[in-house]
CSV table of C-alpha atoms in Angstrom, one decimal:
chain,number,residue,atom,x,y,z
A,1,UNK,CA,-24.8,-35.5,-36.9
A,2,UNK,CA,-28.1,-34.3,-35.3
A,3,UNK,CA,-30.6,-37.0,-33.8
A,4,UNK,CA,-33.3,-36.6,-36.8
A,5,UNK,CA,-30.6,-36.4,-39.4
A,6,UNK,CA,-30.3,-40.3,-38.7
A,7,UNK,CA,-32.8,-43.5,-39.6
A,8,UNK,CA,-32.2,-45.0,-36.3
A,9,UNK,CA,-33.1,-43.1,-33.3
A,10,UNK,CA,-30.2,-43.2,-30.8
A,11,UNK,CA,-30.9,-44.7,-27.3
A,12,UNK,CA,-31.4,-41.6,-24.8
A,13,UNK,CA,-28.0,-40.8,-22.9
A,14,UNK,CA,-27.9,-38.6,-20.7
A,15,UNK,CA,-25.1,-35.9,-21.0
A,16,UNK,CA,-24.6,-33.8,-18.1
A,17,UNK,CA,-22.7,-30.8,-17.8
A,18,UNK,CA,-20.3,-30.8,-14.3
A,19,UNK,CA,-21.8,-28.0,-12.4
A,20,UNK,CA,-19.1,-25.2,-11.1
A,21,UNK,CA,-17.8,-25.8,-8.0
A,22,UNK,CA,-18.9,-23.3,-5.5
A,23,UNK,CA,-16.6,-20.3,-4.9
A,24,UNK,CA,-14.1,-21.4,-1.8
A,25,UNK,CA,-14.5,-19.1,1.1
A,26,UNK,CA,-11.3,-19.1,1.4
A,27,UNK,CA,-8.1,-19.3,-1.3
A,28,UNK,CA,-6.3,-22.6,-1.8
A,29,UNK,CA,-3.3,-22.8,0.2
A,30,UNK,CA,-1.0,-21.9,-2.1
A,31,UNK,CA,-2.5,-19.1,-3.2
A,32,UNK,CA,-2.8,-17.7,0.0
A,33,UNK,CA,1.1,-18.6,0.5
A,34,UNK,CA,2.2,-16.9,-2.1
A,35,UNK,CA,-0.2,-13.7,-1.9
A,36,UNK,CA,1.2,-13.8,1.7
A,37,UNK,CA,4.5,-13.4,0.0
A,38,UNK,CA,3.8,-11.1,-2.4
A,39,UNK,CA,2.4,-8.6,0.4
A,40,UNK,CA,5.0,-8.9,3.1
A,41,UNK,CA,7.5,-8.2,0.4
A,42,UNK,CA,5.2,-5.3,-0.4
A,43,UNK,CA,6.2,-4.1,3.5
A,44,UNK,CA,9.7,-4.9,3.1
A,45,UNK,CA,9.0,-2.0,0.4
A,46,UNK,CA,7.2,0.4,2.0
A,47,UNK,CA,9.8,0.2,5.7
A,48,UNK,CA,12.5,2.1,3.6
A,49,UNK,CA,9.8,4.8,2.4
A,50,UNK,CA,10.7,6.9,5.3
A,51,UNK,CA,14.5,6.8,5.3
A,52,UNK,CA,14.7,7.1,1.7
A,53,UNK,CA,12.4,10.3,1.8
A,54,UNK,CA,14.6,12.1,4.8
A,55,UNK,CA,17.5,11.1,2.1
A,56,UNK,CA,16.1,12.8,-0.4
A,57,UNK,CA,14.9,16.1,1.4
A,58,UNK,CA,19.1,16.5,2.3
A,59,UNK,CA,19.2,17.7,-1.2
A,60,UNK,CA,15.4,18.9,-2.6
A,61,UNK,CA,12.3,20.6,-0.8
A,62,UNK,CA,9.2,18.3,0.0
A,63,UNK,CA,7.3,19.1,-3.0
A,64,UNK,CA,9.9,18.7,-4.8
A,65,UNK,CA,10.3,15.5,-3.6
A,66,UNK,CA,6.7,14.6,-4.1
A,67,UNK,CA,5.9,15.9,-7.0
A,68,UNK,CA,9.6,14.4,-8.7
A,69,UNK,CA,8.8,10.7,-7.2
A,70,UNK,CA,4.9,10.6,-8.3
A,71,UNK,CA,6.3,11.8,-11.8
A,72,UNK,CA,9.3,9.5,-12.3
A,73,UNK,CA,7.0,7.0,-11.2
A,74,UNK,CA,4.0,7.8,-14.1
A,75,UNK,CA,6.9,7.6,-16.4
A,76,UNK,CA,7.5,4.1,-15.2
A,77,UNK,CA,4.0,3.0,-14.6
A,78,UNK,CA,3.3,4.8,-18.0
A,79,UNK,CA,5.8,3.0,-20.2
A,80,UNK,CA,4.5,-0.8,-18.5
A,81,UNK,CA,0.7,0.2,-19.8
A,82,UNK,CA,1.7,1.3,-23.6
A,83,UNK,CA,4.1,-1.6,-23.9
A,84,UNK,CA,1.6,-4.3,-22.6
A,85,UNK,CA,-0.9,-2.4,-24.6
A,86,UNK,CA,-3.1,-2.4,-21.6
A,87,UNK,CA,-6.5,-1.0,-22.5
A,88,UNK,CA,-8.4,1.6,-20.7
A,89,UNK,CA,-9.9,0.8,-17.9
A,90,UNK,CA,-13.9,0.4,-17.8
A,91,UNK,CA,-15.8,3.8,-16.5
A,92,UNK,CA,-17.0,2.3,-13.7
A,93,UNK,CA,-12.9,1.7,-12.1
A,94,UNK,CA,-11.9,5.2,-12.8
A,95,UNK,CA,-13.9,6.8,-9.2
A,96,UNK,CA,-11.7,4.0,-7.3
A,97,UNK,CA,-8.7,4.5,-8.8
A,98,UNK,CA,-9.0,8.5,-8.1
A,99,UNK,CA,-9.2,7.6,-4.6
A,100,UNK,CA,-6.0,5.7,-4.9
A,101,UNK,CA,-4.3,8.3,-6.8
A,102,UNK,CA,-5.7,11.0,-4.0
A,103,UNK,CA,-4.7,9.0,-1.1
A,104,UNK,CA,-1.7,6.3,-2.1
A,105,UNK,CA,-0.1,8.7,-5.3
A,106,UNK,CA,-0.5,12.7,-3.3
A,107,UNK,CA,-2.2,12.7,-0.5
A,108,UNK,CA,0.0,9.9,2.0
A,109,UNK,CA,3.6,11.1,0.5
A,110,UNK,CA,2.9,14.9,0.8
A,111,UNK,CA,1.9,14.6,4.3
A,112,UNK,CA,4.4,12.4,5.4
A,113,UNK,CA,7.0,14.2,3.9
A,114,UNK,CA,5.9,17.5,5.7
A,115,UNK,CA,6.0,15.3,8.5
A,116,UNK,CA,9.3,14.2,8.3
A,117,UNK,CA,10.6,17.6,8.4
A,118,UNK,CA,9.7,18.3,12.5
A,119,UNK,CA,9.9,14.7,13.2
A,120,UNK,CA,12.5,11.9,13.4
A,121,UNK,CA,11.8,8.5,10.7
A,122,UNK,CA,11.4,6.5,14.0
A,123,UNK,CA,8.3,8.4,15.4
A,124,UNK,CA,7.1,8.6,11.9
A,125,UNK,CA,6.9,4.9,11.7
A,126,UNK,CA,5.5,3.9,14.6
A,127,UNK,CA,2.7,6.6,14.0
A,128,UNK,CA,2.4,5.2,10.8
A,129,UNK,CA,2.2,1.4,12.3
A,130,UNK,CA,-2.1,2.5,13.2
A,131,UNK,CA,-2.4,2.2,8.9
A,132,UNK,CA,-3.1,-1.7,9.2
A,133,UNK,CA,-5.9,-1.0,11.5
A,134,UNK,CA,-7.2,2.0,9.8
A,135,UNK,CA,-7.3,-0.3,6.2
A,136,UNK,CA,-9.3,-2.9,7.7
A,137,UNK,CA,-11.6,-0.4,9.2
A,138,UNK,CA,-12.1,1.5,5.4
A,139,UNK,CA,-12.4,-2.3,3.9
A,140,UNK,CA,-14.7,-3.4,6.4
A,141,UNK,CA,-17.3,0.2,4.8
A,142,UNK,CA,-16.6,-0.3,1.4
A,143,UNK,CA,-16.5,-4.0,0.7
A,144,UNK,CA,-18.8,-5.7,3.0
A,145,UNK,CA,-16.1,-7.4,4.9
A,146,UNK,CA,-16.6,-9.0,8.4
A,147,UNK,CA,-12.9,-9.9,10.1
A,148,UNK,CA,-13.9,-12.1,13.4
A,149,UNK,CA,-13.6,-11.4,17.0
A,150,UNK,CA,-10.4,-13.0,17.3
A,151,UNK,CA,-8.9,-10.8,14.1
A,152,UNK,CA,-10.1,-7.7,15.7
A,153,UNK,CA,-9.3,-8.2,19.2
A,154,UNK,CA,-5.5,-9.4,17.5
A,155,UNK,CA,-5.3,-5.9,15.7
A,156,UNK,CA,-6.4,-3.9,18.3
A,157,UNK,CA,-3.8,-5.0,20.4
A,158,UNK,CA,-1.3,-4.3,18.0
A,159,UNK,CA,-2.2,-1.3,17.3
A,160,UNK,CA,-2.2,-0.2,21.2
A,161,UNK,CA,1.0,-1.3,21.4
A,162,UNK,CA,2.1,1.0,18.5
A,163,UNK,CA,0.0,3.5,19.9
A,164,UNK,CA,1.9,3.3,23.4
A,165,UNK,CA,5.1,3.3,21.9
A,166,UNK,CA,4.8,6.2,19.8
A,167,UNK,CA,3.4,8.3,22.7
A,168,UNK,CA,6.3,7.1,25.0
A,169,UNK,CA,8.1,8.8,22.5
A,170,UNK,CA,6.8,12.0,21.7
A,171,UNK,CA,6.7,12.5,25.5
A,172,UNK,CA,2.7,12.2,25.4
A,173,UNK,CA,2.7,15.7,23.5
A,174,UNK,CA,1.4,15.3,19.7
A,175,UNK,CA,3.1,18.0,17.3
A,176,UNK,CA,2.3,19.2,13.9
A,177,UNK,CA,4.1,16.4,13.1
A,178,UNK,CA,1.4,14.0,14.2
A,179,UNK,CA,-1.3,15.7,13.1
A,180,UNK,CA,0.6,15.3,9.3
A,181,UNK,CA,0.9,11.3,10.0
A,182,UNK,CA,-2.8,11.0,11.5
A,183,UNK,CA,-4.3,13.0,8.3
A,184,UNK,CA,-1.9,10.3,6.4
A,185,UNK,CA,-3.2,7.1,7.6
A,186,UNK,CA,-6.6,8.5,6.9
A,187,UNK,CA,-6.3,8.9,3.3
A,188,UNK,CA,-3.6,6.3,2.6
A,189,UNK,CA,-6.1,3.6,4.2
A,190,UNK,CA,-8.9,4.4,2.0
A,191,UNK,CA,-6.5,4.1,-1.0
A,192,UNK,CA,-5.0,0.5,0.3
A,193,UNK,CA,-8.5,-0.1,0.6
A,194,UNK,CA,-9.6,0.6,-2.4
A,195,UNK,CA,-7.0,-0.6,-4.4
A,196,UNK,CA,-7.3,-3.7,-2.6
A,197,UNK,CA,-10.7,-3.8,-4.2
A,198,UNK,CA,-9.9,-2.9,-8.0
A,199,UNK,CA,-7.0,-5.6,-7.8
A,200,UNK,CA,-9.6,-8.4,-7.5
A,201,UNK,CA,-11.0,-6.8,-11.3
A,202,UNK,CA,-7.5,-6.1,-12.4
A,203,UNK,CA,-4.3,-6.5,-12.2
A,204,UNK,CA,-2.1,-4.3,-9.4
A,205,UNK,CA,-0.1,-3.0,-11.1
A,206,UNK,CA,-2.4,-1.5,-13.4
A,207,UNK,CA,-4.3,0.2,-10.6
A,208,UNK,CA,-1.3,2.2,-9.3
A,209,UNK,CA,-0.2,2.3,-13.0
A,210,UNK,CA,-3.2,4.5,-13.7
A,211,UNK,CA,-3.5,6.2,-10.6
A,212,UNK,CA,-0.3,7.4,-11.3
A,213,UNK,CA,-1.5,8.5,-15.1
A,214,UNK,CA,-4.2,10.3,-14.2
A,215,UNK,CA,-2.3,12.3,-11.2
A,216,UNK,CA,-0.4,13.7,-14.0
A,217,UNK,CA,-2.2,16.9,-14.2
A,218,UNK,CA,-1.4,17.9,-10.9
A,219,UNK,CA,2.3,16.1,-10.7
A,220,UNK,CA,3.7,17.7,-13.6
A,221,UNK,CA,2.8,21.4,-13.1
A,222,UNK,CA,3.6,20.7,-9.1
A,223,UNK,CA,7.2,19.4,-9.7
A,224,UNK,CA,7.5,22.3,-12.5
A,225,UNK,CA,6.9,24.7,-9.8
A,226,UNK,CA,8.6,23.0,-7.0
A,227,UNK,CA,12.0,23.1,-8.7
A,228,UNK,CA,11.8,26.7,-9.1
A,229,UNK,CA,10.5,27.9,-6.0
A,230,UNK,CA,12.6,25.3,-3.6
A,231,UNK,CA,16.3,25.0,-3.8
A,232,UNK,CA,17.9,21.4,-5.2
A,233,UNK,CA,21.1,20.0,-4.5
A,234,UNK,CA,21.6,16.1,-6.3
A,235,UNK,CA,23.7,14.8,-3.6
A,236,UNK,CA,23.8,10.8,-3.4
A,237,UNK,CA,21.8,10.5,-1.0
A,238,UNK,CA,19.4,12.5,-2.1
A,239,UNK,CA,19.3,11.4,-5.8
A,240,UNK,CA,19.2,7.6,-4.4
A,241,UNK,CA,16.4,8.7,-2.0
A,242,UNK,CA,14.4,9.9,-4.7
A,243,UNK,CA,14.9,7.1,-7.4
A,244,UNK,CA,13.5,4.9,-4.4
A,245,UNK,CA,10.7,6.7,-3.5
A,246,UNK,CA,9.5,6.6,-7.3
A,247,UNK,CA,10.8,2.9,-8.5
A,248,UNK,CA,10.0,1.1,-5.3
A,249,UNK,CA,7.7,2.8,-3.3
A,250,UNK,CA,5.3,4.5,-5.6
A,251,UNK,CA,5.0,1.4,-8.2
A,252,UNK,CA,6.9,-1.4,-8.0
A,253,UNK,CA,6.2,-2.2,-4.1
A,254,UNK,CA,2.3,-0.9,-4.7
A,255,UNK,CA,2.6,-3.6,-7.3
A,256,UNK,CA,2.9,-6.5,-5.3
A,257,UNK,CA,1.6,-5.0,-2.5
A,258,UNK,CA,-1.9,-4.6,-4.4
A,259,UNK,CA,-1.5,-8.3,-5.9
A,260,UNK,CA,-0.9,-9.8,-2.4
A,261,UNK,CA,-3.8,-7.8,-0.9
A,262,UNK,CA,-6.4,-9.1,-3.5
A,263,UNK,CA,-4.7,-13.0,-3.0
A,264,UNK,CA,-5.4,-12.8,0.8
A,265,UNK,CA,-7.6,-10.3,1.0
A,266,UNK,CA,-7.4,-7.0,2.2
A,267,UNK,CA,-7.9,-7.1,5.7
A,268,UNK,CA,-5.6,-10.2,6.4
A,269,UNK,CA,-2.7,-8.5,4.3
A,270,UNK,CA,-3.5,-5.4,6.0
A,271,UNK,CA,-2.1,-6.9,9.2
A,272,UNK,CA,1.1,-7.3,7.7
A,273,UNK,CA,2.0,-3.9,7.9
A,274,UNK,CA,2.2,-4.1,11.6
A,275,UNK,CA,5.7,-6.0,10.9
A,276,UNK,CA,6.6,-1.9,8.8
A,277,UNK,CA,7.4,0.5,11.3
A,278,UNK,CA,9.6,-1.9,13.3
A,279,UNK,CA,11.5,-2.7,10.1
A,280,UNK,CA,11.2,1.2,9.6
A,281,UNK,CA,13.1,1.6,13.1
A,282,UNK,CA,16.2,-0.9,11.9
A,283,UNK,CA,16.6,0.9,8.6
A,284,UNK,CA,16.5,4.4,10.8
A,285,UNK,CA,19.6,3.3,12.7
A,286,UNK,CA,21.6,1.5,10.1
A,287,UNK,CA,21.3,4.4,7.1
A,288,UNK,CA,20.1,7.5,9.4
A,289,UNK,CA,22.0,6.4,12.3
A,290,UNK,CA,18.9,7.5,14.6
A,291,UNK,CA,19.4,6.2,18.2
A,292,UNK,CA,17.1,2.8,18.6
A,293,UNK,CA,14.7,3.3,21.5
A,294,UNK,CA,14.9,0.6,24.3
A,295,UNK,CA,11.1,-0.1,23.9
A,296,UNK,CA,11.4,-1.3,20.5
A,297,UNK,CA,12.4,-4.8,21.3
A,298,UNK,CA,9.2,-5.7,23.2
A,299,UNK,CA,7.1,-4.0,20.7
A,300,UNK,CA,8.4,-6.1,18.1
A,301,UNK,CA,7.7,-9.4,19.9
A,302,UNK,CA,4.1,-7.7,21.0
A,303,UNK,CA,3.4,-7.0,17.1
A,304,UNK,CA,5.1,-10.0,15.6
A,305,UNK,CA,2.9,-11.8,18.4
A,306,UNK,CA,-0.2,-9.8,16.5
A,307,UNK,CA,0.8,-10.8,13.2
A,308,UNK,CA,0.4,-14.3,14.0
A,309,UNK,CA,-2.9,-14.0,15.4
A,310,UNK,CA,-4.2,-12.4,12.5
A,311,UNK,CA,-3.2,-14.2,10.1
A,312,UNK,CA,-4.6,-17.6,11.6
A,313,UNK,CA,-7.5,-16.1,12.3
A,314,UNK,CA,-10.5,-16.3,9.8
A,315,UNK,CA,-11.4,-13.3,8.2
């Protein structure tokens, strides 16, 4: 009942509304646990990219193999959006999520698998080990962020000690091979980065899911024309390769990779990466049977060390 519905005025009580708490400036702890979680399992993902990939080029040619993983993958991704009846995403999303499909979805698999035919999975993943420090770099330009001292010092030391281990292998001579990998951190950063960015508006799996979807106009005339101009042989290994590549490293491991990163943000989960080219280097041995170098032991305490660091540190 209003107030001058009634014969009696009512006595004056003051009814407040709880003002919002102010944003935290950082995420509760067990958000950042489990976004922690959900990224390093990411990793986990992503360290079997490159063995699966020199699987699956035993039996198909690299655009095959690019163009079959990115399309397998829409297919996936593809099914997940009509099923959940996900809507379209808003116009302004669709300029980030081309730079995800350009740099996560075509441009980071087709150069690292052109890479992986002159070099070994080993010097491919320590190359690759510079991406953490390359997606903070691209997330620091496009969202503002401003990591401390203590995280960039942290980072920068892990990276030189990626940096000196890959060019203790490659004899201090960069190939064609590196040149692939560099050009691959580069556009593979901005897309973390970005992605990183459109999983704090929407889900992660529905960025890659329609970066994926909208690569589909290159993909499916690319794998078309791959298959006929390369020769294909379904060995196991390559077939398992492949069914990898577009499963759990195309979707489901950008999945939880994208969640984690917008949990922690993207410059702490970054750092996490650091962990993927020494678990890179134990998958190389036990399914490629690549000889182990004898520098990867201190380089794993020297980037585990880094991990640490960055992680405490406040970004």
């Amino acid at each position: 009942m209003r107030a001058n519905d009634s014969a009696i005025a009512p006595s004056p009580i003051a009814v407040t509304t709880p003002a919002p708490a102010p944003a935290a400036a950082h995420p509760p702890a067990h958000a950042s646990g489990s976004g922690a979680l959900l990224a390093a399992l990411g990793v986990a993902t992503f360290s079997l990219t490159f063995p699966a990939t020199a699987w699956a080029l035993e039996g198909m040619g690299p655009w095959t193999v690019v163009m079959l993983r990115s399309v397998l993958a829409a297919a996936l991704a593809g099914s997940c959006l009509a099923a959940c009846r996900v809507r379209v995403p808003e116009r302004r999303h669709w300029v980030g999520i081309a730079v995800v499909a350009g740099g996560v979805v075509l441009g980071f698999p087709l150069l690292t698998t052109l890479a992986l035919q002159t070099s070994t999975t080993s010097h491919a993943a320590v190359v690759i080990g510079l991406l953490p420090l390359a997606t903070a770099a691209f997330s620091a330009v496009r969202t503002g962020a401003r990591p401390s001292r203590t995280f960039w010092g942290a980072a920068l030391v892990g990276a030189a000690a990626v940096i000196g281990f890959a060019v203790q292998q490659s004899g201090g001579t960069p190939g064609t091979g590196d040149l692939f990998l560099f050009a691959a951190l580069l556009v593979c950063a901005a897309g973390y980065a970005e992605g990183g960015r459109l999983a704090r508006h929407m889900p992660g799996w529905q960025v890659i899911g329609w970066a994926l979807v909208l690569a589909l106009p290159v993909t499916v005339p690319g794998a078309v024309w791959a298959l006929a101009a390369e020769p294909l042989q379904l060995t196991g290994h390559a077939v398992a390769g492949l069914l990898w590549l577009a499963a759990g490293s195309t979707f489901l491991g950008m999945v939880v990779w994208y969640r984690g990163m917008a949990a922690i943000g993207v410059t702490r989960a970054s750092q996490l990466q650091l962990a993927q080219p020494l678990l890179t280097l134990i998958w190389s041995v036990v399914l490629l049977g690549e000889r182990l170098p004898p520098a990867a032991p201190v380089t794993a305490l020297a980037v585990l060390g880094c991990i640490v660091v960055t992680q405490r540190a406040r970004s």
